[in-house]
Amino acid sequence: SQQGEEDPQALSIQEGENATMNCSYKTSINNLQWYRQNSGRGLVHLILIRSNEREKHSGRLRVTLDTSKKSSSLLITASRAADTASYFCATDGSSNTGKLIFGQGTTLQVKP
Amino acid sequence: GAGVSQTPSNKVTEKGKYVELRCDPISGHTALYWYRQSLGQGPEFLIYFQGTGAADDSGLPNDRFFAVRPEGSVSTLKIQRTERGDSAVYLCASSSQGGVGELFFGEGSRLTVL
């Protein structure tokens, strides 16, 4: 079963614009992670935010977490054509096994 | 190799056949995970190994699916009596601790059941 829902399902923007993707989840968590997947490839970890953190930055990525609303957002600033991919949020459901439950993903297209 | 390696990258089989998919995790990673991803969907958890033992197999859809990791390194996902609905990309991931932290994914094995 899927833990989270992501919004929007698809997003198309021009190079240089910012892209914002949202994720909602259902259970309590220890941490939330974002992954990226290029078409036909495996997933690549982008960023992890712990349940006691509200915001985290990594390069052009900014992630926020609101545990009271059970939601997170991923912002990609100054997008590039190479950012075209699917983006997934994943939560651990408070488990200590490292097992992650993924959302449905947002497909981002960045037009040059 | 430096990353998680999965073989075969593509497998086409006929309904009712037996299939094995192999995962070679990053050296030293004790935790290994199998996921299944259908087109347009996020990965769905199948099974988690800590060392040689299956610590959580709650995601296996039925008893046609089985996975082993006999020496705590390479893992094999086995699917018996394949059905068309088993068609998907099977992803393997590993991590160094099996606790809080990122998973390192392989490129996946695309299974097509005709």
CSV table of C-alpha atoms in Angstrom, one decimal:
chain,number,residue,atom,x,y,z
A,1,SER,CA,0.0,0.0,0.0
A,2,GLN,CA,1.1,3.5,-0.6
A,3,GLN,CA,1.7,5.7,2.4
A,4,GLY,CA,1.7,9.1,0.8
A,5,GLU,CA,0.0,11.1,-1.9
A,6,GLU,CA,1.8,13.5,-4.0
A,7,ASP,CA,0.6,16.6,-5.7
A,8,PRO,CA,0.6,17.4,-8.5
A,9,GLN,CA,0.9,14.1,-10.3
A,10,ALA,CA,2.6,16.0,-13.2
A,11,LEU,CA,4.3,19.3,-13.5
A,12,SER,CA,5.7,21.1,-16.6
A,13,ILE,CA,7.7,24.2,-16.3
A,14,GLN,CA,10.3,26.3,-18.2
A,15,GLU,CA,14.0,26.2,-17.4
A,16,GLY,CA,14.9,28.7,-14.7
A,17,GLU,CA,11.5,28.5,-13.0
A,18,ASN,CA,11.0,27.0,-9.6
A,19,ALA,CA,9.2,23.7,-9.1
A,20,THR,CA,7.2,22.8,-6.0
A,21,MET,CA,6.0,19.3,-5.2
A,22,ASN,CA,3.9,18.3,-2.2
A,23,CYS,CA,3.5,15.1,-0.3
A,24,SER,CA,1.0,14.0,2.3
A,25,TYR,CA,1.3,10.9,4.5
A,26,LYS,CA,-0.8,9.1,6.9
A,27,THR,CA,1.1,7.8,9.9
A,28,SER,CA,3.6,9.2,12.3
A,29,ILE,CA,7.2,9.2,11.1
A,30,ASN,CA,10.8,9.3,12.3
A,31,ASN,CA,11.9,10.9,9.0
A,32,LEU,CA,10.8,11.7,5.5
A,33,GLN,CA,13.0,11.3,2.4
A,34,TRP,CA,12.8,12.5,-1.2
A,35,TYR,CA,14.1,10.5,-4.1
A,36,ARG,CA,14.5,11.2,-7.8
A,37,GLN,CA,14.0,8.7,-10.6
A,38,ASN,CA,15.0,9.3,-14.2
A,39,SER,CA,13.0,7.3,-16.7
A,40,GLY,CA,14.0,3.7,-16.7
A,41,ARG,CA,16.5,4.0,-13.9
A,42,GLY,CA,16.7,3.3,-10.2
A,43,LEU,CA,15.9,5.8,-7.5
A,44,VAL,CA,18.5,8.3,-6.2
A,45,HIS,CA,18.3,9.7,-2.7
A,46,LEU,CA,18.0,13.5,-2.6
A,47,ILE,CA,17.5,14.6,1.0
A,48,LEU,CA,16.3,13.4,4.4
A,49,ILE,CA,14.4,15.4,6.9
A,50,ARG,CA,13.9,14.2,10.5
A,51,SER,CA,10.6,14.6,12.3
A,52,ASN,CA,12.0,17.3,14.6
A,53,GLU,CA,13.2,19.4,11.7
A,54,ARG,CA,11.0,21.9,9.8
A,55,GLU,CA,13.2,22.8,6.9
A,56,LYS,CA,16.3,21.6,5.2
A,57,HIS,CA,18.4,22.7,2.3
A,58,SER,CA,20.7,21.0,-0.1
A,59,GLY,CA,22.0,23.0,-3.1
A,60,ARG,CA,19.0,24.0,-5.1
A,61,LEU,CA,16.7,21.8,-3.1
A,62,ARG,CA,14.6,23.0,-0.2
A,63,VAL,CA,12.4,20.6,1.8
A,64,THR,CA,9.9,21.5,4.5
A,65,LEU,CA,8.1,19.2,6.9
A,66,ASP,CA,4.9,19.9,8.8
A,67,THR,CA,4.2,17.0,11.1
A,68,SER,CA,1.0,18.5,12.4
A,69,LYS,CA,-0.4,18.4,8.9
A,70,LYS,CA,1.5,15.3,7.9
A,71,SER,CA,2.8,17.0,4.8
A,72,SER,CA,6.1,17.9,3.2
A,73,SER,CA,7.1,19.9,0.2
A,74,LEU,CA,10.1,19.8,-2.1
A,75,LEU,CA,11.2,23.0,-3.9
A,76,ILE,CA,13.7,22.9,-6.7
A,77,THR,CA,14.9,26.4,-7.5
A,78,ALA,CA,16.2,27.6,-10.9
A,79,SER,CA,15.2,24.4,-12.5
A,80,ARG,CA,17.3,22.9,-15.4
A,81,ALA,CA,16.3,20.5,-18.2
A,82,ALA,CA,18.4,17.9,-16.4
A,83,ASP,CA,15.9,18.0,-13.5
A,84,THR,CA,13.3,16.3,-15.6
A,85,ALA,CA,12.5,13.1,-13.7
A,86,SER,CA,9.9,11.7,-11.3
A,87,TYR,CA,10.2,12.7,-7.7
A,88,PHE,CA,9.0,10.5,-4.8
A,89,CYS,CA,8.6,11.2,-1.1
A,90,ALA,CA,9.1,8.2,1.3
A,91,THR,CA,8.4,7.8,4.9
A,92,ASP,CA,9.5,5.2,7.5
A,93,GLY,CA,6.2,4.9,9.3
A,94,SER,CA,8.1,5.1,12.6
A,95,SER,CA,9.7,1.8,12.0
A,96,ASN,CA,13.4,1.3,12.8
A,97,THR,CA,14.1,-1.1,10.0
A,98,GLY,CA,14.8,1.5,7.3
A,99,LYS,CA,11.8,0.2,5.4
A,100,LEU,CA,10.3,3.0,3.4
A,101,ILE,CA,6.8,3.6,2.1
A,102,PHE,CA,6.7,5.6,-1.1
A,103,GLY,CA,4.2,8.0,-2.5
A,104,GLN,CA,2.9,7.9,-6.1
A,105,GLY,CA,5.4,10.4,-7.3
A,106,THR,CA,5.3,13.7,-9.2
A,107,THR,CA,6.6,13.7,-12.8
A,108,LEU,CA,8.4,16.9,-13.5
A,109,GLN,CA,9.2,18.1,-17.0
A,110,VAL,CA,11.5,21.0,-17.4
A,111,LYS,CA,11.5,22.5,-20.9
A,112,PRO,CA,14.7,24.1,-22.2
B,1,GLY,CA,31.1,-2.7,-8.0
B,2,ALA,CA,30.4,0.6,-6.4
B,3,GLY,CA,26.7,0.4,-6.5
B,4,VAL,CA,23.8,-2.1,-6.2
B,5,SER,CA,23.8,-4.5,-9.1
B,6,GLN,CA,20.7,-6.2,-10.4
B,7,THR,CA,20.5,-9.0,-13.0
B,8,PRO,CA,18.9,-9.5,-15.4
B,9,SER,CA,18.0,-6.0,-16.4
B,10,ASN,CA,15.2,-7.4,-18.5
B,11,LYS,CA,13.4,-10.7,-18.3
B,12,VAL,CA,10.6,-11.8,-20.6
B,13,THR,CA,8.8,-15.0,-19.6
B,14,GLU,CA,5.6,-16.9,-20.2
B,15,LYS,CA,2.8,-17.2,-17.8
B,16,GLY,CA,3.3,-20.1,-15.4
B,17,LYS,CA,7.1,-20.1,-15.6
B,18,TYR,CA,9.5,-19.7,-12.7
B,19,VAL,CA,11.7,-16.6,-12.5
B,20,GLU,CA,14.7,-15.6,-10.4
B,21,LEU,CA,16.0,-12.1,-10.0
B,22,ARG,CA,19.3,-11.4,-8.4
B,23,CYS,CA,20.6,-8.4,-6.3
B,24,ASP,CA,24.2,-7.8,-5.4
B,25,PRO,CA,24.2,-5.0,-2.7
B,26,ILE,CA,26.9,-2.5,-1.9
B,27,SER,CA,29.7,-4.3,-0.1
B,28,GLY,CA,29.3,-4.1,3.6
B,29,HIS,CA,25.6,-3.1,3.6
B,30,THR,CA,23.8,-5.4,6.0
B,31,ALA,CA,20.2,-4.3,5.1
B,32,LEU,CA,18.7,-5.3,1.8
B,33,TYR,CA,15.2,-4.4,0.5
B,34,TRP,CA,13.1,-5.6,-2.5
B,35,TYR,CA,10.5,-3.3,-4.0
B,36,ARG,CA,8.1,-3.7,-6.9
B,37,GLN,CA,7.2,-0.7,-9.1
B,38,SER,CA,4.4,-0.8,-11.6
B,39,LEU,CA,4.2,1.8,-14.4
B,40,GLY,CA,3.4,5.2,-13.2
B,41,GLN,CA,3.4,4.2,-9.5
B,42,GLY,CA,5.8,4.5,-6.6
B,43,PRO,CA,7.8,1.5,-5.4
B,44,GLU,CA,5.9,-0.9,-3.2
B,45,PHE,CA,7.8,-2.7,-0.4
B,46,LEU,CA,8.1,-6.5,-0.7
B,47,ILE,CA,10.7,-7.7,1.8
B,48,TYR,CA,13.5,-6.6,4.0
B,49,PHE,CA,16.6,-8.5,5.1
B,50,GLN,CA,18.9,-7.7,8.0
B,51,GLY,CA,21.9,-10.0,7.4
B,52,THR,CA,20.7,-13.4,6.3
B,53,GLY,CA,17.3,-13.3,7.8
B,54,ALA,CA,14.1,-11.8,6.4
B,55,ALA,CA,13.2,-9.3,9.1
B,56,ASP,CA,10.0,-8.2,7.4
B,57,ASP,CA,8.3,-10.0,4.5
B,58,SER,CA,4.9,-8.3,5.0
B,59,GLY,CA,4.9,-6.9,1.4
B,60,LEU,CA,5.1,-10.2,-0.4
B,61,PRO,CA,1.8,-10.5,-2.3
B,62,ASN,CA,1.3,-14.2,-2.0
B,63,ASP,CA,3.2,-17.5,-1.5
B,64,ARG,CA,4.4,-17.5,-5.1
B,65,PHE,CA,7.0,-15.0,-4.1
B,66,PHE,CA,10.0,-15.9,-2.0
B,67,ALA,CA,13.4,-14.3,-1.4
B,68,VAL,CA,16.6,-15.6,0.1
B,69,ARG,CA,19.9,-14.1,1.2
B,70,PRO,CA,21.9,-17.1,2.4
B,71,GLU,CA,25.2,-15.5,3.1
B,72,GLY,CA,24.0,-12.0,4.0
B,73,SER,CA,25.2,-10.5,0.8
B,74,VAL,CA,23.6,-11.4,-2.6
B,75,SER,CA,19.8,-11.9,-2.6
B,76,THR,CA,17.6,-13.7,-5.0
B,77,LEU,CA,13.9,-13.0,-5.4
B,78,LYS,CA,12.0,-16.0,-6.7
B,79,ILE,CA,8.6,-16.0,-8.4
B,80,GLN,CA,6.8,-19.2,-9.0
B,81,ARG,CA,4.0,-19.8,-11.5
B,82,THR,CA,4.3,-16.3,-12.9
B,83,GLU,CA,1.2,-14.4,-13.8
B,84,ARG,CA,0.7,-11.4,-16.1
B,85,GLY,CA,0.0,-9.2,-13.1
B,86,ASP,CA,3.5,-9.9,-11.9
B,87,SER,CA,4.9,-7.7,-14.7
B,88,ALA,CA,6.7,-4.8,-13.2
B,89,VAL,CA,10.1,-3.4,-12.4
B,90,TYR,CA,11.7,-5.2,-9.4
B,91,LEU,CA,14.0,-2.9,-7.5
B,92,CYS,CA,16.6,-3.8,-4.9
B,93,ALA,CA,18.1,-1.4,-2.4
B,94,SER,CA,20.6,-1.7,0.3
B,95,SER,CA,21.7,0.4,3.3
B,96,SER,CA,24.5,0.3,5.8
B,97,GLN,CA,22.5,0.0,8.9
B,98,GLY,CA,18.9,-0.8,8.2
B,99,GLY,CA,17.9,2.0,10.4
B,100,VAL,CA,17.4,5.7,9.7
B,101,GLY,CA,19.1,6.6,6.5
B,102,GLU,CA,19.0,6.6,2.8
B,103,LEU,CA,18.6,3.6,0.6
B,104,PHE,CA,20.8,2.9,-2.4
B,105,PHE,CA,18.9,1.5,-5.3
B,106,GLY,CA,19.9,-0.7,-8.2
B,107,GLU,CA,18.6,0.0,-11.7
B,108,GLY,CA,16.0,-2.7,-11.4
B,109,SER,CA,14.9,-5.8,-13.2
B,110,ARG,CA,12.1,-5.3,-15.6
B,111,LEU,CA,9.9,-8.4,-15.7
B,112,THR,CA,7.4,-9.0,-18.5
B,113,VAL,CA,5.1,-12.0,-18.2
B,114,LEU,CA,3.4,-12.8,-21.5
